[in-house]
Amino acid sequence: MNRVCLARLTGARASLAQSVRGVAGQERLELETRQGAPGVRGAVEQEKPELEVRSDVFSARPTRSLLRTLAIYQVCAVDRIVDNSLQLLRLGERLLGSRLLQLLAQPFYRQFVAGAEQRELAQVAATLQRDNIQLMLTSMLEADVDEEAASERQLEANLEEALRVLTIVREVTAGQDQAALQAKFTAHLNADLLVHISRVFSSSESPSSLVEQLANAMVTSDQVSVPGLTSEQQYAWDSCVRRLKTLGEACADSGMLMFVDGEFTYTNPAISWLTLALMAVFNQREAFIRGTHQCYLKATPANLEREYAICQQLGACFGGKLVRGAYMARERQLAQQEGRASPVCDSYEATTLSYTRAVEFALRRVAEDGGRTQIMVATHNHESILHALGLARRLGVVPFSGGLAFAQIYGMADYLTVAAGTRWSPRL
């Protein structure tokens, strides 16, 4: 069943909410806060930014909610449970049945998902707004390779679901600052086909030309032929381009941001191609369409710089969300099975350096571009937040002024979310 989920953002926008499965599979790389990581400690000590963590951050929370949060924290701290979460869920469904399993999983669902109905979401949005926290909604629609391919009818239904979420976002955030939603493109084109298209884009000697060609096709409704596709696959690709143009146009017409989620390395190049084309079409005046950059991957800082350069060449505003990432275990496993080097950073410290490099590059572009570059620092790492705040101060970038926002997953790192939300007003 498709559920509408909620994530929250200190200031203006939010990152992806997590279902029970998503939380169970989230890498501790993203969740841990380690003091003094290389590349961050020196910058924090030099800048000394202010981010007061309030002692009364949980004072308005019901005791029952706090006890639930504490219990879930203790469960998720057990590596064996987290590492085998999907198997445990499947075993539980087989032994207990889906209804009883859903009942037992409700505490996790309520911790990390704000609800499935518009009324519930509106209540949560109003509660978060009291602390200057805004939200982003997403429908949990995605797919992977080797899964049963969705029919064109199903993919069209996914577009309708995404447009329905857009309407909900607009209604539950009425009267607040610029709203946002998040999308996964494997909901709009089968992953196996994205793999082939990724190879085509990755091997191109002129990716900016391919982006421009696809952007022009979106405007004129022409076809962009992809080498190696059958006529049926070409039709599926053309239909995907049409669907995503419809979704991008709906966001731009509503003044809403759309964050395109990063997925696996074997589909990300195609996702980047589509995202950059949408940017070229709809980001001429403002960054309505924004990509996601997974800094646990070794290639991310270089890819970020390349995608920024493409937007510059095509005259498009650049928008991006910087995350550490959530697919580390699978990426390493696949690399080992295929006998190739892992695309994942070799250590926590290396990932921190990758994240810091990406933040520094993006923030400098924000400071230089006169409002045409806007980024979201999406992290639960206190040191990374302090580093970004310190660099922003030095560069003259005002947090939540439009160029810089911060995000955390709904139900996680509340002390950071509330601290930032109450420190700065989320004007865009």
Short mmCIF file of N, CA and C in Angstrom, two decimals, residues 13-140:
data_model
loop_
_atom_site.label_atom_id
_atom_site.label_comp_id
_atom_site.label_asym_id
_atom_site.label_seq_id
_atom_site.Cartn_x
_atom_site.Cartn_y
_atom_site.Cartn_z
N ARG A 13 12.72 23.47 4.34
CA ARG A 13 12.42 22.30 3.54
C ARG A 13 12.83 21.05 4.27
N ALA A 14 12.46 19.90 3.72
CA ALA A 14 12.72 18.67 4.44
C ALA A 14 13.30 17.60 3.57
N SER A 15 13.92 16.61 4.22
CA SER A 15 14.44 15.46 3.51
C SER A 15 13.51 14.29 3.68
N LEU A 16 13.92 13.15 3.21
CA LEU A 16 13.06 11.99 3.12
C LEU A 16 12.65 11.44 4.46
N ALA A 17 11.34 11.17 4.63
CA ALA A 17 10.87 10.45 5.81
C ALA A 17 11.20 8.99 5.66
N GLN A 18 11.16 8.26 6.75
CA GLN A 18 11.54 6.85 6.72
C GLN A 18 10.38 5.98 7.17
N SER A 19 10.13 4.94 6.45
CA SER A 19 9.22 3.90 6.91
C SER A 19 10.02 2.98 7.82
N VAL A 20 9.36 1.98 8.39
CA VAL A 20 10.06 1.05 9.26
C VAL A 20 11.22 0.39 8.51
N ARG A 21 10.97 -0.01 7.27
CA ARG A 21 12.02 -0.65 6.49
C ARG A 21 13.16 0.31 6.24
N GLY A 22 12.82 1.56 5.95
CA GLY A 22 13.86 2.53 5.66
C GLY A 22 14.75 2.78 6.86
N VAL A 23 14.14 2.90 8.04
CA VAL A 23 14.93 3.14 9.24
C VAL A 23 15.81 1.94 9.54
N ALA A 24 15.25 0.75 9.37
CA ALA A 24 16.03 -0.44 9.67
C ALA A 24 17.23 -0.56 8.76
N GLY A 25 17.11 -0.09 7.53
CA GLY A 25 18.21 -0.22 6.59
C GLY A 25 19.15 0.97 6.56
N GLN A 26 18.82 2.03 7.33
CA GLN A 26 19.65 3.23 7.29
C GLN A 26 21.03 2.95 7.87
N GLU A 27 22.05 3.39 7.17
CA GLU A 27 23.39 3.15 7.65
C GLU A 27 23.69 4.00 8.86
N ARG A 28 24.38 3.43 9.85
CA ARG A 28 24.76 4.19 11.01
C ARG A 28 25.74 5.30 10.66
N LEU A 29 26.31 5.20 9.45
CA LEU A 29 27.14 6.29 8.96
C LEU A 29 26.39 7.60 8.99
N GLU A 30 25.11 7.57 8.66
CA GLU A 30 24.30 8.79 8.62
C GLU A 30 23.81 9.17 10.01
N LEU A 31 23.62 8.19 10.88
CA LEU A 31 22.97 8.46 12.15
C LEU A 31 23.94 8.87 13.25
N GLU A 32 25.19 8.45 13.15
CA GLU A 32 26.12 8.70 14.23
C GLU A 32 26.55 10.17 14.25
N THR A 33 26.85 10.67 15.44
CA THR A 33 27.49 11.96 15.59
C THR A 33 28.81 11.72 16.30
N ARG A 34 29.90 11.95 15.61
CA ARG A 34 31.21 11.74 16.21
C ARG A 34 31.90 13.08 16.35
N GLN A 35 32.50 13.30 17.48
CA GLN A 35 33.14 14.57 17.74
C GLN A 35 34.53 14.61 17.10
N GLY A 36 34.88 15.76 16.54
CA GLY A 36 36.23 15.98 16.07
C GLY A 36 36.62 15.21 14.84
N ALA A 37 35.69 14.93 13.93
CA ALA A 37 36.04 14.21 12.70
C ALA A 37 36.98 15.05 11.86
N PRO A 38 37.96 14.46 11.18
CA PRO A 38 38.90 15.21 10.35
C PRO A 38 38.17 16.04 9.32
N GLY A 39 38.66 17.25 9.09
CA GLY A 39 38.05 18.12 8.09
C GLY A 39 36.89 18.94 8.62
N VAL A 40 36.42 18.62 9.83
CA VAL A 40 35.30 19.36 10.41
C VAL A 40 35.72 20.07 11.68
N ARG A 41 36.49 19.39 12.53
CA ARG A 41 36.81 19.92 13.84
C ARG A 41 37.49 21.27 13.75
N GLY A 42 38.49 21.39 12.87
CA GLY A 42 39.23 22.64 12.79
C GLY A 42 38.35 23.80 12.38
N ALA A 43 37.46 23.54 11.40
CA ALA A 43 36.58 24.61 10.93
C ALA A 43 35.61 25.03 12.02
N VAL A 44 35.10 24.08 12.77
CA VAL A 44 34.15 24.40 13.84
C VAL A 44 34.83 25.22 14.92
N GLU A 45 36.04 24.81 15.32
CA GLU A 45 36.74 25.52 16.38
C GLU A 45 37.10 26.94 15.95
N GLN A 46 37.41 27.10 14.66
CA GLN A 46 37.80 28.41 14.16
C GLN A 46 36.60 29.35 14.10
N GLU A 47 35.46 28.86 13.63
CA GLU A 47 34.31 29.73 13.41
C GLU A 47 33.47 29.92 14.66
N LYS A 48 33.34 28.89 15.48
CA LYS A 48 32.53 28.92 16.69
C LYS A 48 31.12 29.42 16.43
N PRO A 49 30.36 28.81 15.52
CA PRO A 49 29.00 29.25 15.25
C PRO A 49 28.10 28.95 16.44
N GLU A 50 26.99 29.64 16.49
CA GLU A 50 26.06 29.46 17.60
C GLU A 50 24.92 28.55 17.18
N LEU A 51 24.72 27.50 17.92
CA LEU A 51 23.56 26.64 17.73
C LEU A 51 23.21 26.08 19.09
N GLU A 52 22.40 26.82 19.81
CA GLU A 52 22.07 26.45 21.18
C GLU A 52 21.12 25.26 21.19
N VAL A 53 21.53 24.18 21.82
CA VAL A 53 20.67 23.02 21.98
C VAL A 53 19.88 23.20 23.27
N ARG A 54 18.60 23.43 23.16
CA ARG A 54 17.77 23.77 24.31
C ARG A 54 17.58 22.58 25.23
N SER A 55 17.66 22.85 26.51
CA SER A 55 17.45 21.79 27.50
C SER A 55 15.98 21.40 27.60
N ASP A 56 15.10 22.31 27.16
CA ASP A 56 13.66 22.03 27.27
C ASP A 56 13.07 21.56 25.94
N VAL A 57 13.92 21.01 25.05
CA VAL A 57 13.46 20.67 23.72
C VAL A 57 12.33 19.65 23.75
N PHE A 58 12.28 18.79 24.76
CA PHE A 58 11.25 17.76 24.83
C PHE A 58 10.14 18.10 25.82
N SER A 59 10.13 19.33 26.34
CA SER A 59 9.18 19.67 27.40
C SER A 59 7.72 19.59 26.96
N ALA A 60 7.47 19.85 25.66
CA ALA A 60 6.09 19.82 25.17
C ALA A 60 5.65 18.44 24.72
N ARG A 61 6.55 17.47 24.75
CA ARG A 61 6.22 16.13 24.28
C ARG A 61 5.51 15.33 25.37
N PRO A 62 4.47 14.60 25.03
CA PRO A 62 3.82 13.73 26.01
C PRO A 62 4.79 12.66 26.50
N THR A 63 4.63 12.27 27.75
CA THR A 63 5.51 11.25 28.33
C THR A 63 5.45 9.96 27.52
N ARG A 64 4.27 9.59 27.08
CA ARG A 64 4.11 8.37 26.30
C ARG A 64 4.96 8.42 25.03
N SER A 65 4.98 9.57 24.37
CA SER A 65 5.76 9.72 23.15
C SER A 65 7.26 9.61 23.45
N LEU A 66 7.70 10.19 24.56
CA LEU A 66 9.11 10.12 24.92
C LEU A 66 9.53 8.69 25.25
N LEU A 67 8.68 7.96 25.94
CA LEU A 67 8.99 6.57 26.26
C LEU A 67 9.08 5.72 25.00
N ARG A 68 8.17 5.97 24.05
CA ARG A 68 8.22 5.25 22.78
C ARG A 68 9.53 5.55 22.05
N THR A 69 9.91 6.82 22.01
CA THR A 69 11.15 7.21 21.34
C THR A 69 12.35 6.54 21.99
N LEU A 70 12.38 6.51 23.31
CA LEU A 70 13.49 5.88 24.02
C LEU A 70 13.57 4.39 23.71
N ALA A 71 12.41 3.73 23.69
CA ALA A 71 12.40 2.29 23.41
C ALA A 71 12.89 2.00 22.00
N ILE A 72 12.45 2.80 21.03
CA ILE A 72 12.86 2.58 19.64
C ILE A 72 14.35 2.86 19.48
N TYR A 73 14.83 3.87 20.17
CA TYR A 73 16.26 4.16 20.13
C TYR A 73 17.08 2.97 20.63
N GLN A 74 16.63 2.36 21.71
CA GLN A 74 17.34 1.22 22.27
C GLN A 74 17.33 0.04 21.30
N VAL A 75 16.19 -0.20 20.65
CA VAL A 75 16.08 -1.31 19.70
C VAL A 75 16.99 -1.07 18.50
N CYS A 76 16.96 0.15 17.97
CA CYS A 76 17.74 0.47 16.77
C CYS A 76 19.23 0.55 17.06
N ALA A 77 19.62 0.56 18.32
CA ALA A 77 21.03 0.57 18.68
C ALA A 77 21.64 -0.83 18.67
N VAL A 78 20.80 -1.85 18.49
CA VAL A 78 21.28 -3.23 18.44
C VAL A 78 21.60 -3.58 16.99
N ASP A 79 22.89 -3.73 16.68
CA ASP A 79 23.30 -3.96 15.30
C ASP A 79 22.65 -5.18 14.69
N ARG A 80 22.53 -6.24 15.45
CA ARG A 80 22.00 -7.48 14.89
C ARG A 80 20.55 -7.31 14.44
N ILE A 81 19.80 -6.52 15.17
CA ILE A 81 18.41 -6.27 14.78
C ILE A 81 18.36 -5.41 13.52
N VAL A 82 19.17 -4.36 13.49
CA VAL A 82 19.16 -3.45 12.33
C VAL A 82 19.65 -4.16 11.08
N ASP A 83 20.73 -4.92 11.21
CA ASP A 83 21.31 -5.58 10.05
C ASP A 83 20.39 -6.64 9.46
N ASN A 84 19.51 -7.21 10.27
CA ASN A 84 18.61 -8.28 9.81
C ASN A 84 17.15 -7.84 9.83
N SER A 85 16.93 -6.54 9.75
CA SER A 85 15.58 -6.01 9.92
C SER A 85 14.60 -6.52 8.86
N LEU A 86 15.05 -6.53 7.61
CA LEU A 86 14.14 -6.96 6.55
C LEU A 86 13.77 -8.43 6.71
N GLN A 87 14.76 -9.25 7.05
CA GLN A 87 14.48 -10.67 7.27
C GLN A 87 13.52 -10.86 8.45
N LEU A 88 13.70 -10.04 9.51
CA LEU A 88 12.83 -10.14 10.68
C LEU A 88 11.40 -9.74 10.33
N LEU A 89 11.27 -8.70 9.48
CA LEU A 89 9.93 -8.29 9.06
C LEU A 89 9.25 -9.38 8.25
N ARG A 90 9.99 -10.00 7.34
CA ARG A 90 9.40 -11.07 6.52
C ARG A 90 9.04 -12.27 7.38
N LEU A 91 9.91 -12.62 8.34
CA LEU A 91 9.61 -13.72 9.25
C LEU A 91 8.38 -13.41 10.10
N GLY A 92 8.31 -12.17 10.59
CA GLY A 92 7.16 -11.78 11.40
C GLY A 92 5.86 -11.84 10.63
N GLU A 93 5.91 -11.43 9.36
CA GLU A 93 4.69 -11.48 8.54
C GLU A 93 4.26 -12.92 8.30
N ARG A 94 5.24 -13.81 8.12
CA ARG A 94 4.91 -15.22 7.89
C ARG A 94 4.34 -15.89 9.14
N LEU A 95 4.88 -15.54 10.30
CA LEU A 95 4.45 -16.19 11.54
C LEU A 95 3.21 -15.53 12.15
N LEU A 96 3.12 -14.21 12.02
CA LEU A 96 2.06 -13.47 12.72
C LEU A 96 0.94 -13.01 11.79
N GLY A 97 1.23 -12.95 10.50
CA GLY A 97 0.25 -12.37 9.57
C GLY A 97 0.47 -10.87 9.46
N SER A 98 0.02 -10.31 8.36
CA SER A 98 0.31 -8.90 8.09
C SER A 98 -0.37 -7.97 9.08
N ARG A 99 -1.60 -8.28 9.51
CA ARG A 99 -2.31 -7.37 10.40
C ARG A 99 -1.65 -7.27 11.76
N LEU A 100 -1.30 -8.42 12.34
CA LEU A 100 -0.67 -8.41 13.65
C LEU A 100 0.72 -7.77 13.57
N LEU A 101 1.43 -8.04 12.48
CA LEU A 101 2.74 -7.42 12.32
C LEU A 101 2.62 -5.91 12.23
N GLN A 102 1.63 -5.42 11.50
CA GLN A 102 1.42 -3.97 11.40
C GLN A 102 1.13 -3.37 12.76
N LEU A 103 0.38 -4.08 13.58
CA LEU A 103 0.07 -3.60 14.92
C LEU A 103 1.34 -3.49 15.75
N LEU A 104 2.20 -4.50 15.67
CA LEU A 104 3.43 -4.49 16.44
C LEU A 104 4.41 -3.43 15.92
N ALA A 105 4.33 -3.14 14.63
CA ALA A 105 5.24 -2.16 14.03
C ALA A 105 4.76 -0.72 14.17
N GLN A 106 3.56 -0.52 14.70
CA GLN A 106 3.01 0.82 14.81
C GLN A 106 3.90 1.81 15.55
N PRO A 107 4.55 1.42 16.66
CA PRO A 107 5.43 2.39 17.33
C PRO A 107 6.52 2.93 16.41
N PHE A 108 7.10 2.06 15.58
CA PHE A 108 8.13 2.52 14.64
C PHE A 108 7.51 3.44 13.59
N TYR A 109 6.35 3.04 13.10
CA TYR A 109 5.69 3.84 12.07
C TYR A 109 5.38 5.25 12.59
N ARG A 110 4.84 5.34 13.79
CA ARG A 110 4.47 6.65 14.33
C ARG A 110 5.69 7.50 14.69
N GLN A 111 6.79 6.84 14.97
CA GLN A 111 8.00 7.59 15.30
C GLN A 111 8.58 8.27 14.06
N PHE A 112 8.57 7.60 12.93
CA PHE A 112 9.28 8.10 11.76
C PHE A 112 8.36 8.52 10.61
N VAL A 113 7.07 8.30 10.73
CA VAL A 113 6.12 8.68 9.68
C VAL A 113 4.98 9.45 10.33
N ALA A 114 4.68 10.62 9.80
CA ALA A 114 3.69 11.48 10.43
C ALA A 114 2.26 11.02 10.18
N GLY A 115 2.04 10.17 9.19
CA GLY A 115 0.70 9.69 8.93
C GLY A 115 0.44 9.48 7.46
N ALA A 116 -0.72 8.89 7.19
CA ALA A 116 -1.09 8.60 5.81
C ALA A 116 -2.26 9.47 5.34
N GLU A 117 -2.92 10.14 6.26
CA GLU A 117 -4.09 10.94 5.90
C GLU A 117 -3.77 12.43 6.02
N GLN A 118 -4.46 13.20 5.21
CA GLN A 118 -4.19 14.63 5.17
C GLN A 118 -4.44 15.30 6.51
N ARG A 119 -5.45 14.85 7.23
CA ARG A 119 -5.75 15.45 8.54
C ARG A 119 -4.58 15.27 9.51
N GLU A 120 -4.03 14.06 9.55
CA GLU A 120 -2.89 13.79 10.43
C GLU A 120 -1.69 14.66 10.04
N LEU A 121 -1.45 14.75 8.75
CA LEU A 121 -0.30 15.50 8.28
C LEU A 121 -0.46 16.99 8.57
N ALA A 122 -1.66 17.50 8.44
CA ALA A 122 -1.90 18.92 8.73
C ALA A 122 -1.66 19.21 10.21
N GLN A 123 -2.04 18.29 11.08
CA GLN A 123 -1.82 18.48 12.51
C GLN A 123 -0.33 18.51 12.83
N VAL A 124 0.42 17.59 12.23
CA VAL A 124 1.86 17.56 12.47
C VAL A 124 2.52 18.81 11.90
N ALA A 125 2.10 19.23 10.71
CA ALA A 125 2.67 20.42 10.09
C ALA A 125 2.47 21.64 10.98
N ALA A 126 1.28 21.76 11.57
CA ALA A 126 1.00 22.90 12.44
C ALA A 126 1.87 22.85 13.71
N THR A 127 2.06 21.64 14.25
CA THR A 127 2.89 21.49 15.44
C THR A 127 4.33 21.86 15.15
N LEU A 128 4.86 21.40 14.03
CA LEU A 128 6.24 21.71 13.66
C LEU A 128 6.43 23.20 13.39
N GLN A 129 5.42 23.83 12.83
CA GLN A 129 5.52 25.23 12.47
C GLN A 129 5.73 26.11 13.69
N ARG A 130 5.27 25.66 14.86
CA ARG A 130 5.46 26.45 16.08
C ARG A 130 6.94 26.65 16.39
N ASP A 131 7.77 25.72 15.94
CA ASP A 131 9.22 25.84 16.13
C ASP A 131 9.93 26.24 14.84
N ASN A 132 9.20 26.88 13.94
CA ASN A 132 9.76 27.32 12.65
C ASN A 132 10.32 26.16 11.83
N ILE A 133 9.66 25.02 11.91
CA ILE A 133 10.07 23.84 11.16
C ILE A 133 9.03 23.56 10.09
N GLN A 134 9.47 23.39 8.88
CA GLN A 134 8.57 23.06 7.79
C GLN A 134 8.85 21.66 7.29
N LEU A 135 8.04 21.20 6.37
CA LEU A 135 8.09 19.78 6.02
C LEU A 135 8.06 19.55 4.53
N MET A 136 8.39 18.33 4.18
CA MET A 136 8.26 17.87 2.81
C MET A 136 7.59 16.50 2.83
N LEU A 137 6.67 16.30 1.94
CA LEU A 137 5.98 15.01 1.85
C LEU A 137 6.54 14.18 0.70
N THR A 138 6.44 12.89 0.86
CA THR A 138 6.81 11.99 -0.24
C THR A 138 5.95 10.75 -0.19
N SER A 139 5.62 10.23 -1.35
CA SER A 139 4.96 8.93 -1.42
C SER A 139 6.05 7.89 -1.57
N MET A 140 5.93 6.79 -0.85
CA MET A 140 7.00 5.78 -0.83
C MET A 140 6.88 4.90 -2.07
#
